[in-house]
Amino acid sequence: MTIFLILGAVAGLYVLALLFRFTALVAHADDVGLRAVPIVGLMAFLIGVVLAFQGSAQLRQFGAEVFVVDLIAISILRELGILLTAIIVAGRTASAFTAAIGSMKMREEIDAMRTLGLDPAAMLFLPRVLALLLMLPILALIANAAGIIGGGLMAWLSLGISPPMFATRLVESTDVANYVIGIVKAPVFAVIIGVVGCNAGMRVGGNAESLGRHEVALWMRFAVRTHVSARKRGAVFSKVCQVEKFLHRRRIGAGDDGRCVWKGR
């Protein structure tokens, strides 16, 4: 009985491997994620440096240099980290998807796959989209860390905010919700990048001019869809925060000394 269970498990794993193409998934994850770490980390680090430098120049006029830590943390964790990562991955990966699938379409390899009874969506699209779903949140985490390190370094050099002071202010003033709001955008951006890139490759005609035209149009589609999705999520989060503040005000009132106290029913 145990032998049959083992054989059944091995057969199930083999069928699952054929269905989801784990080898292609690992290869695409390596190309999408591991090879993109240097450029993502470098760009995020430089963005953190520039943000800290420009923010300190403005906040110094009001004697509020310490708030540069809040500026760096909230900006990078909520928006800049994931958005910069998505733009870099779109330019590097989505265009590669379009070129690879478009070249296969030009050489009629897609038609050959259909003739052999293979589904192009399962063979070509699914591993690429899953690789993006797995690796984009990790890249966003690396971008957030690199941006905060760059901002902390510039704050130390330009404002004299030491790394321990920067870390203390970062922990005290930054809520976990800022990180959550930023990281939940990663799967949405991953699906948009993968679907737009693969769809652009399938639209390629039979010549190189068509391939170049669709690679250029890829940027327009990605920019529009990313902007629309970001604005929709921003509106949703804004409404949620408004409802939370309204409920909080209903439960919290001001005491005689001006401090907030809990209102009993």
mmCIF file of C-alpha atoms in Angstrom:
data_model
loop_
_atom_site.group_PDB
_atom_site.id
_atom_site.type_symbol
_atom_site.label_atom_id
_atom_site.label_comp_id
_atom_site.label_asym_id
_atom_site.label_seq_id
_atom_site.Cartn_x
_atom_site.Cartn_y
_atom_site.Cartn_z
ATOM 1 C CA MET A 1 0.000 0.000 0.000
ATOM 2 C CA THR A 2 2.847 2.376 0.850
ATOM 3 C CA ILE A 3 4.515 1.693 -2.494
ATOM 4 C CA PHE A 4 1.339 2.627 -4.369
ATOM 5 C CA LEU A 5 1.052 5.854 -2.368
ATOM 6 C CA ILE A 6 4.660 6.756 -3.164
ATOM 7 C CA LEU A 7 4.172 5.970 -6.863
ATOM 8 C CA GLY A 8 0.970 8.011 -6.901
ATOM 9 C CA ALA A 9 2.702 10.958 -5.249
ATOM 10 C CA VAL A 10 5.598 10.791 -7.739
ATOM 11 C CA ALA A 11 3.166 10.594 -10.654
ATOM 12 C CA GLY A 12 1.208 13.560 -9.291
ATOM 13 C CA LEU A 13 4.354 15.623 -8.905
ATOM 14 C CA TYR A 14 5.403 14.691 -12.438
ATOM 15 C CA VAL A 15 2.052 15.771 -13.875
ATOM 16 C CA LEU A 16 2.184 18.978 -11.817
ATOM 17 C CA ALA A 17 5.679 19.679 -13.119
ATOM 18 C CA LEU A 18 4.501 19.175 -16.689
ATOM 19 C CA LEU A 19 1.495 21.411 -16.131
ATOM 20 C CA PHE A 20 3.227 24.337 -14.438
ATOM 21 C CA ARG A 21 6.686 23.943 -16.038
ATOM 22 C CA PHE A 22 8.767 24.460 -12.900
ATOM 23 C CA THR A 23 11.997 24.538 -14.910
ATOM 24 C CA ALA A 24 10.743 27.468 -16.984
ATOM 25 C CA LEU A 25 9.394 29.109 -13.827
ATOM 26 C CA VAL A 26 12.792 28.932 -12.109
ATOM 27 C CA ALA A 27 14.574 30.190 -15.237
ATOM 28 C CA HIS A 28 12.229 33.150 -15.614
ATOM 29 C CA ALA A 29 12.403 33.891 -11.872
ATOM 30 C CA ASP A 30 16.185 34.027 -12.147
ATOM 31 C CA ASP A 31 16.003 36.379 -15.142
ATOM 32 C CA VAL A 32 13.230 38.568 -13.712
ATOM 33 C CA GLY A 33 14.398 38.712 -10.111
ATOM 34 C CA LEU A 34 18.028 37.827 -9.437
ATOM 35 C CA ARG A 35 19.512 39.577 -12.452
ATOM 36 C CA ALA A 36 17.453 42.707 -11.790
ATOM 37 C CA VAL A 37 18.672 43.161 -8.196
ATOM 38 C CA PRO A 38 21.755 45.325 -9.033
ATOM 39 C CA ILE A 39 19.911 47.886 -11.172
ATOM 40 C CA VAL A 40 16.886 48.009 -8.855
ATOM 41 C CA GLY A 41 19.056 48.423 -5.755
ATOM 42 C CA LEU A 42 21.267 51.085 -7.382
ATOM 43 C CA MET A 43 18.354 53.179 -8.686
ATOM 44 C CA ALA A 44 16.463 52.979 -5.389
ATOM 45 C CA PHE A 45 19.610 53.956 -3.475
ATOM 46 C CA LEU A 46 20.103 57.016 -5.694
ATOM 47 C CA ILE A 47 16.436 57.976 -5.391
ATOM 48 C CA GLY A 48 16.770 57.865 -1.596
ATOM 49 C CA VAL A 49 19.885 60.050 -1.769
ATOM 50 C CA VAL A 50 18.202 62.636 -4.000
ATOM 51 C CA LEU A 51 15.008 62.633 -1.921
ATOM 52 C CA ALA A 52 16.951 63.219 1.312
ATOM 53 C CA PHE A 53 19.097 65.951 -0.250
ATOM 54 C CA GLN A 54 16.177 67.887 -1.739
ATOM 55 C CA GLY A 55 13.978 67.373 1.314
ATOM 56 C CA SER A 56 16.660 68.552 3.721
ATOM 57 C CA ALA A 57 17.236 71.694 1.658
ATOM 58 C CA GLN A 58 13.562 72.637 1.979
ATOM 59 C CA LEU A 59 12.947 71.514 5.574
ATOM 60 C CA ARG A 60 16.057 73.333 6.841
ATOM 61 C CA GLN A 61 14.315 76.652 6.142
ATOM 62 C CA PHE A 62 11.706 75.822 8.804
ATOM 63 C CA GLY A 63 14.012 74.132 11.294
ATOM 64 C CA ALA A 64 12.306 70.780 10.674
ATOM 65 C CA GLU A 65 15.272 68.771 9.422
ATOM 66 C CA VAL A 66 14.343 65.757 11.551
ATOM 67 C CA PHE A 67 11.171 65.275 9.499
ATOM 68 C CA VAL A 68 13.300 64.308 6.508
ATOM 69 C CA VAL A 69 13.222 60.794 7.984
ATOM 70 C CA ASP A 70 9.418 60.746 7.714
ATOM 71 C CA LEU A 71 9.630 62.102 4.172
ATOM 72 C CA ILE A 72 12.042 59.396 3.067
ATOM 73 C CA ALA A 73 10.268 56.515 4.785
ATOM 74 C CA ILE A 74 6.702 57.336 3.759
ATOM 75 C CA SER A 75 7.597 58.292 0.182
ATOM 76 C CA ILE A 76 9.676 55.195 -0.486
ATOM 77 C CA LEU A 77 7.556 52.654 1.397
ATOM 78 C CA ARG A 78 4.205 53.816 0.041
ATOM 79 C CA GLU A 79 4.924 54.829 -3.555
ATOM 80 C CA LEU A 80 8.446 55.304 -4.859
ATOM 81 C CA GLY A 81 9.910 51.910 -3.993
ATOM 82 C CA ILE A 82 7.326 49.735 -5.714
ATOM 83 C CA LEU A 83 6.715 52.204 -8.551
ATOM 84 C CA LEU A 84 10.417 52.479 -9.388
ATOM 85 C CA THR A 85 10.736 48.692 -9.237
ATOM 86 C CA ALA A 86 7.749 48.212 -11.544
ATOM 87 C CA ILE A 87 9.100 50.720 -14.081
ATOM 88 C CA ILE A 88 12.539 49.072 -14.150
ATOM 89 C CA VAL A 89 11.082 45.567 -14.417
ATOM 90 C CA ALA A 90 8.689 46.713 -17.142
ATOM 91 C CA GLY A 91 11.491 48.218 -19.194
ATOM 92 C CA ARG A 92 13.762 45.234 -18.700
ATOM 93 C CA THR A 93 11.394 42.271 -18.528
ATOM 94 C CA ALA A 94 8.172 43.155 -20.325
ATOM 95 C CA SER A 95 10.099 44.232 -23.411
ATOM 96 C CA ALA A 96 12.057 40.953 -23.243
ATOM 97 C CA PHE A 97 8.755 39.032 -23.074
ATOM 98 C CA THR A 98 7.475 40.931 -26.106
ATOM 99 C CA ALA A 99 10.674 40.317 -28.061
ATOM 100 C CA ALA A 100 10.843 36.598 -27.209
ATOM 101 C CA ILE A 101 7.189 35.795 -27.895
ATOM 102 C CA GLY A 102 7.121 38.119 -30.916
ATOM 103 C CA SER A 103 10.142 36.355 -32.428
ATOM 104 C CA MET A 104 8.434 33.004 -31.909
ATOM 105 C CA LYS A 105 5.316 34.405 -33.567
ATOM 106 C CA MET A 106 7.348 35.640 -36.544
ATOM 107 C CA ARG A 107 8.981 32.217 -36.992
ATOM 108 C CA GLU A 108 5.573 30.509 -36.656
ATOM 109 C CA GLU A 109 6.693 28.604 -33.580
ATOM 110 C CA ILE A 110 3.410 29.485 -31.843
ATOM 111 C CA ASP A 111 1.480 27.807 -34.668
ATOM 112 C CA ALA A 112 3.768 24.784 -34.402
ATOM 113 C CA MET A 113 3.004 24.507 -30.672
ATOM 114 C CA ARG A 114 -0.722 24.555 -31.383
ATOM 115 C CA THR A 115 -0.245 21.879 -34.045
ATOM 116 C CA LEU A 116 1.516 19.672 -31.490
ATOM 117 C CA GLY A 117 -1.404 20.132 -29.086
ATOM 118 C CA LEU A 118 0.447 22.437 -26.701
ATOM 119 C CA ASP A 119 -1.257 25.442 -25.177
ATOM 120 C CA PRO A 120 0.860 28.601 -25.723
ATOM 121 C CA ALA A 121 -0.727 30.234 -22.680
ATOM 122 C CA ALA A 122 0.372 27.421 -20.357
ATOM 123 C CA MET A 123 3.766 27.033 -21.996
ATOM 124 C CA LEU A 124 4.744 30.683 -22.444
ATOM 125 C CA PHE A 125 2.513 33.027 -20.461
ATOM 126 C CA LEU A 126 1.945 31.210 -17.174
ATOM 127 C CA PRO A 127 5.621 30.720 -16.163
ATOM 128 C CA ARG A 128 6.417 34.350 -16.938
ATOM 129 C CA VAL A 129 3.483 35.797 -14.999
ATOM 130 C CA LEU A 130 4.086 33.487 -12.015
ATOM 131 C CA ALA A 131 7.770 34.455 -11.978
ATOM 132 C CA LEU A 132 6.780 38.118 -11.840
ATOM 133 C CA LEU A 133 4.274 37.443 -9.057
ATOM 134 C CA LEU A 134 6.983 35.726 -7.020
ATOM 135 C CA MET A 135 9.876 38.087 -7.631
ATOM 136 C CA LEU A 136 8.362 41.585 -7.841
ATOM 137 C CA PRO A 137 7.484 41.774 -4.097
ATOM 138 C CA ILE A 138 11.036 40.671 -3.275
ATOM 139 C CA LEU A 139 12.482 43.302 -5.606
ATOM 140 C CA ALA A 140 10.195 45.913 -4.036
ATOM 141 C CA LEU A 141 11.495 44.946 -0.586
ATOM 142 C CA ILE A 142 15.089 45.327 -1.810
ATOM 143 C CA ALA A 143 14.231 48.702 -3.367
ATOM 144 C CA ASN A 144 12.662 49.902 -0.117
ATOM 145 C CA ALA A 145 15.724 48.882 1.888
ATOM 146 C CA ALA A 146 18.157 50.422 -0.610
ATOM 147 C CA GLY A 147 16.189 53.681 -0.786
ATOM 148 C CA ILE A 148 16.030 54.044 2.986
ATOM 149 C CA ILE A 149 19.769 53.279 3.292
ATOM 150 C CA GLY A 150 20.560 55.902 0.652
ATOM 151 C CA GLY A 151 18.324 58.456 2.353
ATOM 152 C CA GLY A 152 19.842 57.681 5.740
ATOM 153 C CA LEU A 153 23.363 58.102 4.363
ATOM 154 C CA MET A 154 22.555 61.478 2.833
ATOM 155 C CA ALA A 155 20.749 62.601 6.002
ATOM 156 C CA TRP A 156 23.881 61.704 7.972
ATOM 157 C CA LEU A 157 26.191 63.599 5.621
ATOM 158 C CA SER A 158 24.039 66.696 5.048
ATOM 159 C CA LEU A 159 22.071 67.060 8.283
ATOM 160 C CA GLY A 160 24.208 65.240 10.829
ATOM 161 C CA ILE A 161 21.430 62.752 11.651
ATOM 162 C CA SER A 162 23.390 59.744 12.855
ATOM 163 C CA PRO A 163 22.347 56.235 11.785
ATOM 164 C CA PRO A 164 21.088 55.299 15.295
ATOM 165 C CA MET A 165 19.005 58.490 15.445
ATOM 166 C CA PHE A 166 17.723 57.861 11.912
ATOM 167 C CA ALA A 167 16.759 54.279 12.801
ATOM 168 C CA THR A 168 15.018 55.390 16.018
ATOM 169 C CA ARG A 169 13.033 58.088 14.209
ATOM 170 C CA LEU A 170 12.210 55.639 11.424
ATOM 171 C CA VAL A 171 10.761 53.090 13.828
ATOM 172 C CA GLU A 172 8.859 55.665 15.896
ATOM 173 C CA SER A 173 7.322 57.688 13.072
ATOM 174 C CA THR A 174 6.681 55.061 10.398
ATOM 175 C CA ASP A 175 3.650 52.841 10.619
ATOM 176 C CA VAL A 176 3.587 49.301 9.245
ATOM 177 C CA ALA A 177 0.551 50.335 7.188
ATOM 178 C CA ASN A 178 2.845 52.404 4.953
ATOM 179 C CA TYR A 179 4.793 49.287 4.007
ATOM 180 C CA VAL A 180 1.628 47.230 3.551
ATOM 181 C CA ILE A 181 0.045 49.855 1.285
ATOM 182 C CA GLY A 182 3.147 49.801 -0.897
ATOM 183 C CA ILE A 183 3.738 46.062 -1.034
ATOM 184 C CA VAL A 184 0.150 45.113 -1.906
ATOM 185 C CA LYS A 185 0.645 46.938 -5.205
ATOM 186 C CA ALA A 186 3.348 44.481 -6.267
ATOM 187 C CA PRO A 187 1.059 41.610 -7.390
ATOM 188 C CA VAL A 188 -1.100 44.037 -9.367
ATOM 189 C CA PHE A 189 1.916 45.533 -11.122
ATOM 190 C CA ALA A 190 3.301 42.028 -11.745
ATOM 191 C CA VAL A 191 0.117 40.892 -13.477
ATOM 192 C CA ILE A 192 -0.030 44.101 -15.528
ATOM 193 C CA ILE A 193 3.611 43.768 -16.640
ATOM 194 C CA GLY A 194 3.278 40.078 -17.519
ATOM 195 C CA VAL A 195 -0.057 40.312 -19.310
ATOM 196 C CA VAL A 196 0.833 43.463 -21.259
ATOM 197 C CA GLY A 197 4.235 42.101 -22.297
ATOM 198 C CA CYS A 198 2.949 38.702 -23.403
ATOM 199 C CA ASN A 199 -0.074 40.208 -25.150
ATOM 200 C CA ALA A 200 2.150 42.621 -27.066
ATOM 201 C CA GLY A 201 4.275 39.673 -28.212
ATOM 202 C CA MET A 202 1.218 37.806 -29.485
ATOM 203 C CA ARG A 203 0.167 40.869 -31.517
ATOM 204 C CA VAL A 204 3.407 40.907 -33.511
ATOM 205 C CA GLY A 205 3.013 40.345 -37.241
ATOM 206 C CA GLY A 206 5.383 38.655 -39.628
ATOM 207 C CA ASN A 207 8.146 41.254 -39.866
ATOM 208 C CA ALA A 208 10.676 43.033 -37.671
ATOM 209 C CA GLU A 209 8.924 46.398 -38.091
ATOM 210 C CA SER A 210 5.836 45.032 -36.375
ATOM 211 C CA LEU A 211 7.975 43.740 -33.498
ATOM 212 C CA GLY A 212 9.587 47.149 -32.963
ATOM 213 C CA ARG A 213 6.233 48.927 -33.161
ATOM 214 C CA HIS A 214 4.691 46.700 -30.503
ATOM 215 C CA GLU A 215 7.683 47.100 -28.202
ATOM 216 C CA VAL A 216 7.248 50.880 -28.380
ATOM 217 C CA ALA A 217 3.480 50.602 -27.814
ATOM 218 C CA LEU A 218 4.171 48.380 -24.804
ATOM 219 C CA TRP A 219 5.362 51.382 -22.795
ATOM 220 C CA MET A 220 2.188 53.331 -23.534
ATOM 221 C CA ARG A 221 -0.051 50.476 -22.402
ATOM 222 C CA PHE A 222 1.960 49.858 -19.255
ATOM 223 C CA ALA A 223 2.087 53.540 -18.281
ATOM 224 C CA VAL A 224 -1.662 54.032 -18.724
ATOM 225 C CA ARG A 225 -2.688 50.841 -16.916
ATOM 226 C CA THR A 226 -0.227 51.394 -14.086
ATOM 227 C CA HIS A 227 -1.402 54.973 -13.557
ATOM 228 C CA VAL A 228 -5.069 53.985 -13.612
ATOM 229 C CA SER A 229 -4.578 51.067 -11.207
ATOM 230 C CA ALA A 230 -2.461 53.184 -8.829
ATOM 231 C CA ARG A 231 -5.088 55.936 -8.738
ATOM 232 C CA LYS A 232 -7.878 53.423 -8.101
ATOM 233 C CA ARG A 233 -5.996 51.825 -5.224
ATOM 234 C CA GLY A 234 -5.145 55.263 -3.849
ATOM 235 C CA ALA A 235 -8.829 56.209 -3.867
ATOM 236 C CA VAL A 236 -9.753 52.955 -2.111
ATOM 237 C CA PHE A 237 -7.117 53.432 0.597
ATOM 238 C CA SER A 238 -8.205 57.058 1.038
ATOM 239 C CA LYS A 239 -11.836 56.019 1.588
ATOM 240 C CA VAL A 240 -10.779 53.327 4.058
ATOM 241 C CA CYS A 241 -8.703 55.849 6.011
ATOM 242 C CA GLN A 242 -11.591 58.336 6.061
ATOM 243 C CA VAL A 243 -13.967 55.701 7.419
ATOM 244 C CA GLU A 244 -11.407 54.650 10.037
ATOM 245 C CA LYS A 245 -10.884 58.265 11.170
ATOM 246 C CA PHE A 246 -14.644 58.846 11.333
ATOM 247 C CA LEU A 247 -15.142 55.782 13.522
ATOM 248 C CA HIS A 248 -12.165 56.789 15.633
ATOM 249 C CA ARG A 249 -13.624 60.275 16.219
ATOM 250 C CA ARG A 250 -16.940 58.741 17.236
ATOM 251 C CA ARG A 251 -15.183 56.737 19.955
ATOM 252 C CA ILE A 252 -12.577 59.321 21.048
ATOM 253 C CA GLY A 253 -13.303 62.691 22.653
ATOM 254 C CA ALA A 254 -11.305 65.503 24.267
ATOM 255 C CA GLY A 255 -10.968 65.668 28.079
ATOM 256 C CA ASP A 256 -10.803 68.711 30.307
ATOM 257 C CA ASP A 257 -7.060 69.003 29.854
ATOM 258 C CA GLY A 258 -7.320 68.905 26.072
ATOM 259 C CA ARG A 259 -6.048 65.350 25.743
ATOM 260 C CA CYS A 260 -7.971 62.624 23.928
ATOM 261 C CA VAL A 261 -9.857 60.233 26.180
ATOM 262 C CA TRP A 262 -12.057 57.215 25.504
ATOM 263 C CA LYS A 263 -15.781 57.888 25.330
ATOM 264 C CA GLY A 264 -17.870 55.274 27.016
ATOM 265 C CA ARG A 265 -21.248 54.301 25.718
#
